[in-house]
mmCIF file of C-alpha atoms in Angstrom:
data_model
loop_
_atom_site.group_PDB
_atom_site.id
_atom_site.type_symbol
_atom_site.label_atom_id
_atom_site.label_comp_id
_atom_site.label_asym_id
_atom_site.label_seq_id
_atom_site.Cartn_x
_atom_site.Cartn_y
_atom_site.Cartn_z
ATOM 1 C CA MET S 1 0.826 -2.548 7.169
ATOM 2 C CA LYS S 2 2.459 -0.917 4.140
ATOM 3 C CA ILE S 3 4.378 2.296 3.523
ATOM 4 C CA THR S 4 2.336 4.659 1.375
ATOM 5 C CA GLN S 5 4.513 7.791 1.448
ATOM 6 C CA VAL S 6 7.925 9.056 2.566
ATOM 7 C CA GLU S 7 8.195 12.840 2.964
ATOM 8 C CA SER S 8 11.226 15.032 3.672
ATOM 9 C CA PHE S 9 11.201 18.384 5.478
ATOM 10 C CA LYS S 10 14.381 20.473 5.394
ATOM 11 C CA GLN S 11 14.941 22.439 8.607
ATOM 12 C CA SER S 12 17.494 25.101 9.538
ATOM 13 C CA VAL S 13 18.159 26.707 12.937
ATOM 14 C CA THR S 14 21.012 29.048 13.923
ATOM 15 C CA LEU S 15 23.121 27.800 16.837
ATOM 16 C CA ARG S 16 23.343 29.926 19.972
ATOM 17 C CA HIS S 17 27.142 30.037 19.562
ATOM 18 C CA PRO S 18 29.467 28.848 16.780
ATOM 19 C CA PHE S 19 30.734 25.338 17.547
ATOM 20 C CA LYS S 20 34.379 24.769 16.611
ATOM 21 C CA ILE S 21 36.121 21.423 16.189
ATOM 22 C CA SER S 22 39.568 20.661 14.763
ATOM 23 C CA PHE S 23 38.521 20.751 11.090
ATOM 24 C CA ALA S 24 35.335 22.847 10.963
ATOM 25 C CA THR S 25 33.219 25.509 12.618
ATOM 26 C CA ILE S 26 29.464 24.938 12.672
ATOM 27 C CA TYR S 27 27.100 27.913 12.735
ATOM 28 C CA GLU S 28 23.680 26.388 12.184
ATOM 29 C CA LEU S 29 21.677 23.206 12.323
ATOM 30 C CA GLN S 30 20.753 21.930 8.876
ATOM 31 C CA THR S 31 18.780 18.734 8.966
ATOM 32 C CA ILE S 32 15.956 16.795 7.338
ATOM 33 C CA ILE S 33 12.949 15.454 9.216
ATOM 34 C CA VAL S 34 11.591 12.304 7.583
ATOM 35 C CA LYS S 35 7.909 11.379 7.799
ATOM 36 C CA VAL S 36 6.814 7.851 6.868
ATOM 37 C CA THR S 37 3.067 7.289 6.435
ATOM 38 C CA THR S 38 1.378 3.881 6.324
ATOM 39 C CA ASP S 39 -1.903 2.533 4.995
ATOM 40 C CA THR S 40 -3.142 1.988 8.562
ATOM 41 C CA GLY S 41 -2.682 5.644 9.462
ATOM 42 C CA VAL S 42 0.328 5.069 11.718
ATOM 43 C CA VAL S 43 2.994 7.712 11.038
ATOM 44 C CA GLY S 44 6.651 7.587 12.034
ATOM 45 C CA PHE S 45 9.257 10.344 12.219
ATOM 46 C CA GLY S 46 13.009 10.148 11.734
ATOM 47 C CA GLU S 47 15.911 12.467 11.070
ATOM 48 C CA ALA S 48 18.581 12.613 8.372
ATOM 49 C CA SER S 49 21.390 14.901 9.507
ATOM 50 C CA PRO S 50 24.428 14.560 7.217
ATOM 51 C CA PHE S 51 27.796 16.099 8.046
ATOM 52 C CA GLU S 52 29.777 16.171 4.815
ATOM 53 C CA PRO S 53 33.304 16.026 6.306
ATOM 54 C CA VAL S 54 32.373 12.755 8.035
ATOM 55 C CA THR S 55 29.649 11.076 5.970
ATOM 56 C CA GLY S 56 30.480 12.588 2.563
ATOM 57 C CA GLU S 57 26.848 13.644 2.245
ATOM 58 C CA SER S 58 25.010 16.975 2.216
ATOM 59 C CA ILE S 59 21.454 18.143 2.698
ATOM 60 C CA ALA S 60 21.123 18.352 -1.093
ATOM 61 C CA THR S 61 22.357 14.807 -1.719
ATOM 62 C CA GLU S 62 20.193 13.336 1.032
ATOM 63 C CA LEU S 63 17.030 15.065 -0.181
ATOM 64 C CA VAL S 64 17.571 13.437 -3.580
ATOM 65 C CA ALA S 65 18.391 10.107 -1.940
ATOM 66 C CA LEU S 66 15.269 10.254 0.222
ATOM 67 C CA ASP S 67 13.085 10.758 -2.843
ATOM 68 C CA ALA S 68 14.543 7.639 -4.475
ATOM 69 C CA LEU S 69 14.516 5.546 -1.318
ATOM 70 C CA GLY S 70 10.976 6.587 -0.476
ATOM 71 C CA ALA S 71 9.716 5.606 -3.917
ATOM 72 C CA ALA S 72 11.401 2.197 -3.614
ATOM 73 C CA LEU S 73 9.838 1.561 -0.208
ATOM 74 C CA VAL S 74 6.199 2.188 -1.134
ATOM 75 C CA GLY S 75 4.347 -1.043 -0.436
ATOM 76 C CA VAL S 76 6.967 -2.396 1.999
ATOM 77 C CA ASP S 77 5.989 -3.190 5.602
ATOM 78 C CA PRO S 78 7.928 -0.663 7.753
ATOM 79 C CA ARG S 79 8.049 -3.167 10.622
ATOM 80 C CA ALA S 80 10.050 -5.597 8.464
ATOM 81 C CA LEU S 81 13.273 -3.753 9.193
ATOM 82 C CA GLU S 82 15.673 -6.126 7.470
ATOM 83 C CA ARG S 83 13.533 -5.948 4.346
ATOM 84 C CA VAL S 84 13.477 -2.139 4.579
ATOM 85 C CA HIS S 85 17.278 -2.043 4.693
ATOM 86 C CA ASN S 86 17.662 -4.609 1.928
ATOM 87 C CA VAL S 87 15.462 -2.483 -0.332
ATOM 88 C CA MET S 88 17.367 0.697 0.551
ATOM 89 C CA ASP S 89 20.767 -0.928 -0.005
ATOM 90 C CA ALA S 90 19.637 -2.396 -3.317
ATOM 91 C CA THR S 91 18.418 1.045 -4.397
ATOM 92 C CA MET S 92 21.707 2.834 -3.672
ATOM 93 C CA LEU S 93 25.016 2.467 -1.902
ATOM 94 C CA GLY S 94 25.980 4.818 0.917
ATOM 95 C CA HIS S 95 23.704 7.707 1.872
ATOM 96 C CA THR S 96 23.674 6.558 5.478
ATOM 97 C CA ALA S 97 22.042 9.770 6.732
ATOM 98 C CA ALA S 98 19.038 9.351 4.422
ATOM 99 C CA LYS S 99 18.785 5.694 5.380
ATOM 100 C CA ALA S 100 19.017 6.633 9.059
ATOM 101 C CA GLY S 101 16.092 9.026 8.682
ATOM 102 C CA ILE S 102 13.887 6.304 7.209
ATOM 103 C CA ASP S 103 15.182 3.665 9.632
ATOM 104 C CA ILE S 104 14.357 5.799 12.685
ATOM 105 C CA ALA S 105 10.875 6.529 11.335
ATOM 106 C CA CYS S 106 10.277 2.800 10.802
ATOM 107 C CA TYR S 107 11.351 2.009 14.358
ATOM 108 C CA ASP S 108 8.998 4.769 15.525
ATOM 109 C CA ILE S 109 6.179 3.053 13.623
ATOM 110 C CA LEU S 110 7.122 -0.330 15.088
ATOM 111 C CA GLY S 111 6.925 1.093 18.591
ATOM 112 C CA LYS S 112 3.633 2.860 17.967
ATOM 113 C CA ASP S 113 2.139 -0.268 16.408
ATOM 114 C CA SER S 114 3.195 -2.363 19.416
ATOM 115 C CA GLY S 115 2.160 0.265 21.968
ATOM 116 C CA LEU S 116 5.631 0.311 23.539
ATOM 117 C CA PRO S 117 8.282 3.010 23.921
ATOM 118 C CA LEU S 118 11.265 2.163 21.777
ATOM 119 C CA TYR S 119 13.640 1.410 24.656
ATOM 120 C CA GLN S 120 11.246 -1.292 25.905
ATOM 121 C CA LEU S 121 10.713 -2.659 22.413
ATOM 122 C CA LEU S 122 14.501 -3.014 22.118
ATOM 123 C CA GLY S 123 14.659 -4.900 25.412
ATOM 124 C CA GLY S 124 15.515 -2.173 27.911
ATOM 125 C CA ASP S 125 14.025 -1.754 31.377
ATOM 126 C CA SER S 126 15.217 1.736 32.365
ATOM 127 C CA ASN S 127 14.115 5.008 30.831
ATOM 128 C CA GLN S 128 17.070 7.057 32.099
ATOM 129 C CA VAL S 129 20.401 7.769 30.412
ATOM 130 C CA VAL S 130 23.356 9.931 31.462
ATOM 131 C CA SER S 131 24.891 12.104 28.716
ATOM 132 C CA ASP S 132 27.988 14.254 28.658
ATOM 133 C CA TYR S 133 28.139 17.849 27.422
ATOM 134 C CA THR S 134 30.579 18.798 24.655
ATOM 135 C CA LEU S 135 32.698 21.951 24.746
ATOM 136 C CA GLY S 136 33.823 23.373 21.409
ATOM 137 C CA ILE S 137 37.313 24.793 20.843
ATOM 138 C CA ASP S 138 37.821 28.309 22.238
ATOM 139 C CA THR S 139 40.331 30.074 24.459
ATOM 140 C CA PRO S 140 41.247 28.161 27.629
ATOM 141 C CA GLU S 141 39.530 30.828 29.706
ATOM 142 C CA ALA S 142 36.301 30.665 27.703
ATOM 143 C CA MET S 143 36.292 26.862 27.775
ATOM 144 C CA ALA S 144 36.835 26.809 31.538
ATOM 145 C CA SER S 145 33.956 29.242 32.018
ATOM 146 C CA ALA S 146 31.675 27.150 29.789
ATOM 147 C CA ALA S 147 32.681 24.030 31.712
ATOM 148 C CA GLN S 148 31.744 25.647 35.016
ATOM 149 C CA GLU S 149 28.385 26.676 33.569
ATOM 150 C CA GLN S 150 27.534 23.151 32.412
ATOM 151 C CA VAL S 151 28.660 21.518 35.649
ATOM 152 C CA ALA S 152 26.478 23.994 37.543
ATOM 153 C CA ALA S 153 23.616 22.935 35.236
ATOM 154 C CA GLY S 154 24.066 19.321 36.328
ATOM 155 C CA PHE S 155 26.474 17.683 33.871
ATOM 156 C CA THR S 156 29.018 15.372 35.516
ATOM 157 C CA VAL S 157 30.888 14.384 32.336
ATOM 158 C CA LEU S 158 32.363 16.818 29.805
ATOM 159 C CA LYS S 159 33.729 16.065 26.349
ATOM 160 C CA VAL S 160 36.296 18.625 25.234
ATOM 161 C CA LYS S 161 37.109 19.293 21.586
ATOM 162 C CA VAL S 162 40.842 19.637 20.872
ATOM 163 C CA GLY S 163 43.196 19.452 17.894
ATOM 164 C CA ASP S 164 43.621 23.091 16.885
ATOM 165 C CA ASP S 165 46.852 23.838 18.787
ATOM 166 C CA ASP S 166 48.661 21.429 21.109
ATOM 167 C CA GLN S 167 49.729 23.955 23.740
ATOM 168 C CA GLN S 168 46.330 25.619 23.758
ATOM 169 C CA ASP S 169 44.709 22.206 24.148
ATOM 170 C CA ILE S 170 46.893 21.352 27.137
ATOM 171 C CA ALA S 171 46.226 24.765 28.679
ATOM 172 C CA ALA S 172 42.487 24.347 28.121
ATOM 173 C CA ILE S 173 42.364 20.982 29.887
ATOM 174 C CA ARG S 174 44.322 22.345 32.837
ATOM 175 C CA ALA S 175 42.058 25.399 33.039
ATOM 176 C CA ILE S 176 38.914 23.269 32.827
ATOM 177 C CA ARG S 177 40.160 20.868 35.492
ATOM 178 C CA ALA S 178 40.992 23.769 37.805
ATOM 179 C CA ALA S 179 37.547 25.259 37.193
ATOM 180 C CA VAL S 180 35.423 22.131 37.732
ATOM 181 C CA GLY S 181 37.448 20.252 40.334
ATOM 182 C CA PRO S 182 38.527 16.609 40.491
ATOM 183 C CA ASP S 183 35.157 14.844 40.353
ATOM 184 C CA VAL S 184 34.016 15.785 36.833
ATOM 185 C CA GLU S 185 35.087 13.292 34.163
ATOM 186 C CA LEU S 186 36.816 14.840 31.145
ATOM 187 C CA ARG S 187 37.113 13.119 27.772
ATOM 188 C CA ILE S 188 38.778 14.752 24.790
ATOM 189 C CA ASP S 189 38.041 14.504 21.071
ATOM 190 C CA ALA S 190 40.794 15.351 18.577
ATOM 191 C CA ASN S 191 38.556 14.753 15.537
ATOM 192 C CA GLN S 192 41.370 13.172 13.481
ATOM 193 C CA ALA S 193 43.818 16.032 14.108
ATOM 194 C CA TRP S 194 46.937 14.281 15.400
ATOM 195 C CA THR S 195 49.833 12.065 14.433
ATOM 196 C CA PRO S 196 50.847 9.209 16.762
ATOM 197 C CA LYS S 197 53.736 11.323 18.112
ATOM 198 C CA GLN S 198 51.391 14.240 18.812
ATOM 199 C CA ALA S 199 48.958 11.948 20.573
ATOM 200 C CA LYS S 200 51.748 10.639 22.803
ATOM 201 C CA ARG S 201 53.044 14.122 23.630
ATOM 202 C CA VAL S 202 49.678 15.761 24.296
ATOM 203 C CA MET S 203 48.127 12.868 26.195
ATOM 204 C CA ARG S 204 51.157 12.523 28.458
ATOM 205 C CA ALA S 205 50.988 16.251 29.199
ATOM 206 C CA MET S 206 47.286 15.976 30.048
ATOM 207 C CA GLY S 207 47.840 12.877 32.177
ATOM 208 C CA ASP S 208 45.214 11.857 34.696
ATOM 209 C CA ASP S 209 43.073 14.911 33.937
ATOM 210 C CA VAL S 210 41.639 13.046 30.923
ATOM 211 C CA ALA S 211 39.668 9.774 31.044
ATOM 212 C CA ALA S 212 39.715 8.951 27.298
ATOM 213 C CA VAL S 213 40.806 10.314 23.916
ATOM 214 C CA GLU S 214 38.522 10.104 20.884
ATOM 215 C CA GLN S 215 39.672 9.706 17.253
ATOM 216 C CA PRO S 216 43.255 10.922 17.651
ATOM 217 C CA LEU S 217 44.234 9.996 14.071
ATOM 218 C CA PRO S 218 42.684 10.649 10.649
ATOM 219 C CA ALA S 219 40.324 7.896 9.549
ATOM 220 C CA SER S 220 42.711 7.285 6.643
ATOM 221 C CA GLN S 221 45.338 6.232 9.216
ATOM 222 C CA THR S 222 43.125 3.841 11.148
ATOM 223 C CA GLN S 223 45.793 1.151 10.778
ATOM 224 C CA ASP S 224 48.019 3.149 13.171
ATOM 225 C CA LEU S 225 45.506 3.189 16.036
ATOM 226 C CA PRO S 226 47.101 0.154 17.763
ATOM 227 C CA LEU S 227 50.347 2.157 17.910
ATOM 228 C CA VAL S 228 48.548 5.068 19.585
ATOM 229 C CA ARG S 229 47.026 2.695 22.133
ATOM 230 C CA ALA S 230 50.534 1.519 22.965
ATOM 231 C CA LEU S 231 51.831 5.088 23.293
ATOM 232 C CA VAL S 232 49.145 6.594 25.552
ATOM 233 C CA ASP S 233 47.828 5.577 28.957
ATOM 234 C CA GLN S 234 44.215 6.639 28.405
ATOM 235 C CA PRO S 235 41.577 4.549 26.592
ATOM 236 C CA VAL S 236 41.281 5.300 22.861
ATOM 237 C CA MET S 237 37.826 5.793 21.362
ATOM 238 C CA VAL S 238 37.122 5.603 17.626
ATOM 239 C CA ASP S 239 34.500 7.649 15.793
ATOM 240 C CA GLU S 240 35.239 8.560 12.176
ATOM 241 C CA SER S 241 37.081 5.250 11.708
ATOM 242 C CA VAL S 242 33.897 3.210 12.244
ATOM 243 C CA HIS S 243 30.787 3.614 10.086
ATOM 244 C CA SER S 244 29.689 -0.021 9.902
ATOM 245 C CA ALA S 245 29.913 -3.388 11.618
ATOM 246 C CA THR S 246 32.633 -4.344 9.128
ATOM 247 C CA ASP S 247 34.661 -1.271 10.122
ATOM 248 C CA ALA S 248 34.209 -2.135 13.793
ATOM 249 C CA PHE S 249 35.358 -5.706 13.224
ATOM 250 C CA LYS S 250 38.521 -4.590 11.406
ATOM 251 C CA VAL S 251 39.458 -1.955 14.000
ATOM 252 C CA LEU S 252 38.797 -4.165 17.006
ATOM 253 C CA ALA S 253 40.438 -7.259 15.515
ATOM 254 C CA ALA S 254 43.592 -5.162 15.044
ATOM 255 C CA GLY S 255 43.473 -3.928 18.640
ATOM 256 C CA GLY S 256 42.795 -0.354 17.582
ATOM 257 C CA ALA S 257 40.265 0.857 20.148
ATOM 258 C CA ASP S 258 38.989 0.611 23.712
ATOM 259 C CA ILE S 259 35.608 2.254 22.977
ATOM 260 C CA VAL S 260 33.543 2.703 19.793
ATOM 261 C CA ASN S 261 31.474 5.841 19.165
ATOM 262 C CA ILE S 262 28.340 4.871 17.223
ATOM 263 C CA LYS S 263 26.383 7.597 15.447
ATOM 264 C CA LEU S 264 23.077 6.722 13.837
ATOM 265 C CA GLN S 265 23.793 9.018 10.903
ATOM 266 C CA LYS S 266 27.021 7.127 10.118
ATOM 267 C CA ALA S 267 25.508 3.696 10.724
ATOM 268 C CA GLY S 268 22.359 4.110 8.623
ATOM 269 C CA GLY S 269 20.140 4.145 11.700
ATOM 270 C CA LEU S 270 19.311 1.878 14.612
ATOM 271 C CA TRP S 271 19.599 -1.273 12.500
ATOM 272 C CA GLY S 272 23.251 -0.599 11.683
ATOM 273 C CA ALA S 273 23.946 0.620 15.215
ATOM 274 C CA THR S 274 22.688 -2.698 16.570
ATOM 275 C CA GLN S 275 25.123 -4.577 14.334
ATOM 276 C CA ILE S 276 28.090 -2.414 15.358
ATOM 277 C CA ASN S 277 27.212 -2.817 19.028
ATOM 278 C CA ALA S 278 27.004 -6.595 18.621
ATOM 279 C CA VAL S 279 30.510 -6.715 17.128
ATOM 280 C CA ALA S 280 31.884 -4.494 19.889
ATOM 281 C CA ALA S 281 30.157 -6.470 22.635
ATOM 282 C CA ALA S 282 31.531 -9.730 21.242
ATOM 283 C CA ALA S 283 35.021 -8.211 21.447
ATOM 284 C CA GLY S 284 34.433 -7.016 25.013
ATOM 285 C CA ILE S 285 34.489 -3.375 23.917
ATOM 286 C CA PRO S 286 31.872 -0.872 25.170
ATOM 287 C CA VAL S 287 30.233 1.693 22.908
ATOM 288 C CA MET S 288 29.140 5.289 23.166
ATOM 289 C CA LEU S 289 26.208 6.757 21.270
ATOM 290 C CA GLY S 290 27.113 10.114 19.765
ATOM 291 C CA CYS S 291 25.328 12.501 17.426
ATOM 292 C CA MET S 292 25.752 14.999 14.645
ATOM 293 C CA VAL S 293 24.076 18.415 15.011
ATOM 294 C CA GLU S 294 20.551 17.007 15.315
ATOM 295 C CA THR S 295 17.165 17.822 16.800
ATOM 296 C CA LYS S 296 15.518 15.726 19.509
ATOM 297 C CA VAL S 297 14.072 13.454 16.799
ATOM 298 C CA GLY S 298 17.430 11.855 16.005
ATOM 299 C CA ILE S 299 18.730 12.317 19.545
ATOM 300 C CA ALA S 300 15.697 10.552 21.047
ATOM 301 C CA ALA S 301 16.372 7.500 18.888
ATOM 302 C CA ALA S 302 19.944 7.348 20.207
ATOM 303 C CA VAL S 303 18.810 7.830 23.816
ATOM 304 C CA HIS S 304 16.380 4.918 23.427
ATOM 305 C CA PHE S 305 19.248 2.803 22.059
ATOM 306 C CA VAL S 306 21.482 3.564 25.046
ATOM 307 C CA ALA S 307 18.655 2.825 27.477
ATOM 308 C CA ALA S 308 18.099 -0.564 25.844
ATOM 309 C CA HIS S 309 21.695 -1.835 25.566
ATOM 310 C CA GLN S 310 23.951 -2.651 28.505
ATOM 311 C CA ASN S 311 27.045 -2.407 26.301
ATOM 312 C CA ALA S 312 26.163 1.209 25.411
ATOM 313 C CA ARG S 313 27.857 2.589 28.506
ATOM 314 C CA TYR S 314 28.347 6.165 27.368
ATOM 315 C CA ALA S 315 26.267 8.882 25.703
ATOM 316 C CA ASP S 316 27.295 12.094 23.947
ATOM 317 C CA LEU S 317 23.836 13.333 23.001
ATOM 318 C CA ASP S 318 23.761 17.037 23.731
ATOM 319 C CA ALA S 319 23.516 18.735 20.312
ATOM 320 C CA PHE S 320 19.878 19.757 20.817
ATOM 321 C CA LEU S 321 20.978 22.033 23.677
ATOM 322 C CA ASP S 322 22.878 24.318 21.302
ATOM 323 C CA PHE S 323 19.767 25.844 19.694
ATOM 324 C CA ALA S 324 16.219 26.779 20.655
ATOM 325 C CA SER S 325 13.817 23.847 20.399
ATOM 326 C CA PRO S 326 11.746 24.174 17.192
ATOM 327 C CA SER S 327 8.079 25.026 17.747
ATOM 328 C CA TRP S 328 6.974 22.042 15.642
ATOM 329 C CA LEU S 329 8.751 19.485 17.848
ATOM 330 C CA HIS S 330 7.371 18.052 21.097
ATOM 331 C CA GLY S 331 8.104 15.214 23.510
ATOM 332 C CA GLY S 332 10.737 12.503 23.362
ATOM 333 C CA PHE S 333 12.517 13.018 26.653
ATOM 334 C CA THR S 334 13.164 15.522 29.401
ATOM 335 C CA HIS S 335 16.484 16.261 31.038
ATOM 336 C CA VAL S 336 17.916 17.669 34.244
ATOM 337 C CA GLY S 337 21.541 18.378 33.515
ATOM 338 C CA GLY S 338 22.987 15.231 32.007
ATOM 339 C CA ILE S 339 20.214 12.915 33.209
ATOM 340 C CA TYR S 340 17.755 12.219 30.380
ATOM 341 C CA THR S 341 14.374 10.632 31.102
ATOM 342 C CA LEU S 342 12.554 9.078 28.156
ATOM 343 C CA SER S 343 8.837 9.392 27.605
ATOM 344 C CA ASP S 344 6.776 6.221 27.989
ATOM 345 C CA ALA S 345 4.734 7.163 24.912
ATOM 346 C CA PRO S 346 4.934 4.542 22.135
ATOM 347 C CA GLY S 347 7.810 4.651 19.658
ATOM 348 C CA LEU S 348 10.176 7.597 19.966
ATOM 349 C CA GLY S 349 7.621 9.505 22.022
ATOM 350 C CA ILE S 350 8.097 12.414 19.605
ATOM 351 C CA GLU S 351 5.374 14.525 18.017
ATOM 352 C CA CYS S 352 6.149 16.656 14.958
ATOM 353 C CA ASP S 353 3.699 19.217 13.578
ATOM 354 C CA LEU S 354 4.815 18.705 9.978
#
């Protein structure tokens, strides 16, 4: 089996509501669906969804990168995943979103060729995953109302974006806790917004209402994460500080995190995610699979990964809920609240009319 063509399809969908985090407000989904065709007729789909503040990439850069990577991969067996990544890395450095799009499509092909859903191909035996739902920054009252709505819809874990204003953040957590009761788990994500002193002050004020804090410091201050762990009682999760297995090794060797958030778009796809998870597992550290603003193509790949790996204990894979499902996209998984059930169709289980 050989790759004969790699195609890119830019897609844009307006979000139902603006989504605010500490350093940006997102109004629409902008993503690239990647289609890899082979000489046997098997076709795989992936997704490249860059987020420039995190990956340093844009839709424009990744479209150019995909053209170059696709040309380099013609004639390569898509099932030979290490070879695929070696060719991509030799062609260009970085561009992890573009590489993720091709990587996911190749895994889709591998699953289709074997006749197995991806989670089984990766060694998993359960097709169900529990995801949280993420609340963007708003007034405490609006966030509490949104939290109630999502708990009523069946979510038992909420991730709450913070980092815009300390007192508002504390008020929001208290309002959300009062609205949803004691049994819903709350995690917060500061998206690099704090100093160590801020983290100490805010986390102590939030206390037992919060189960974990994600990326409290800027990625440029990753070396100070061990200090934050010493200052706060809650587990510290890293996101922007870890893009690769090397990053994970450095952070965990320094004692900088209790949980690692893996995103396929940062890691260059499932291949890189597997390496990061292996480093974390060796250190006794669990991982979470997160996402950028992606469709169910990219999200399905991450759900399969969680289903297949015992060390992937957490999932933050809700971005597809923030916009109407595109008419060209079918399958992958169903969900009732935060419980996602994967299709048993081969590969990702996704069909794209592109």
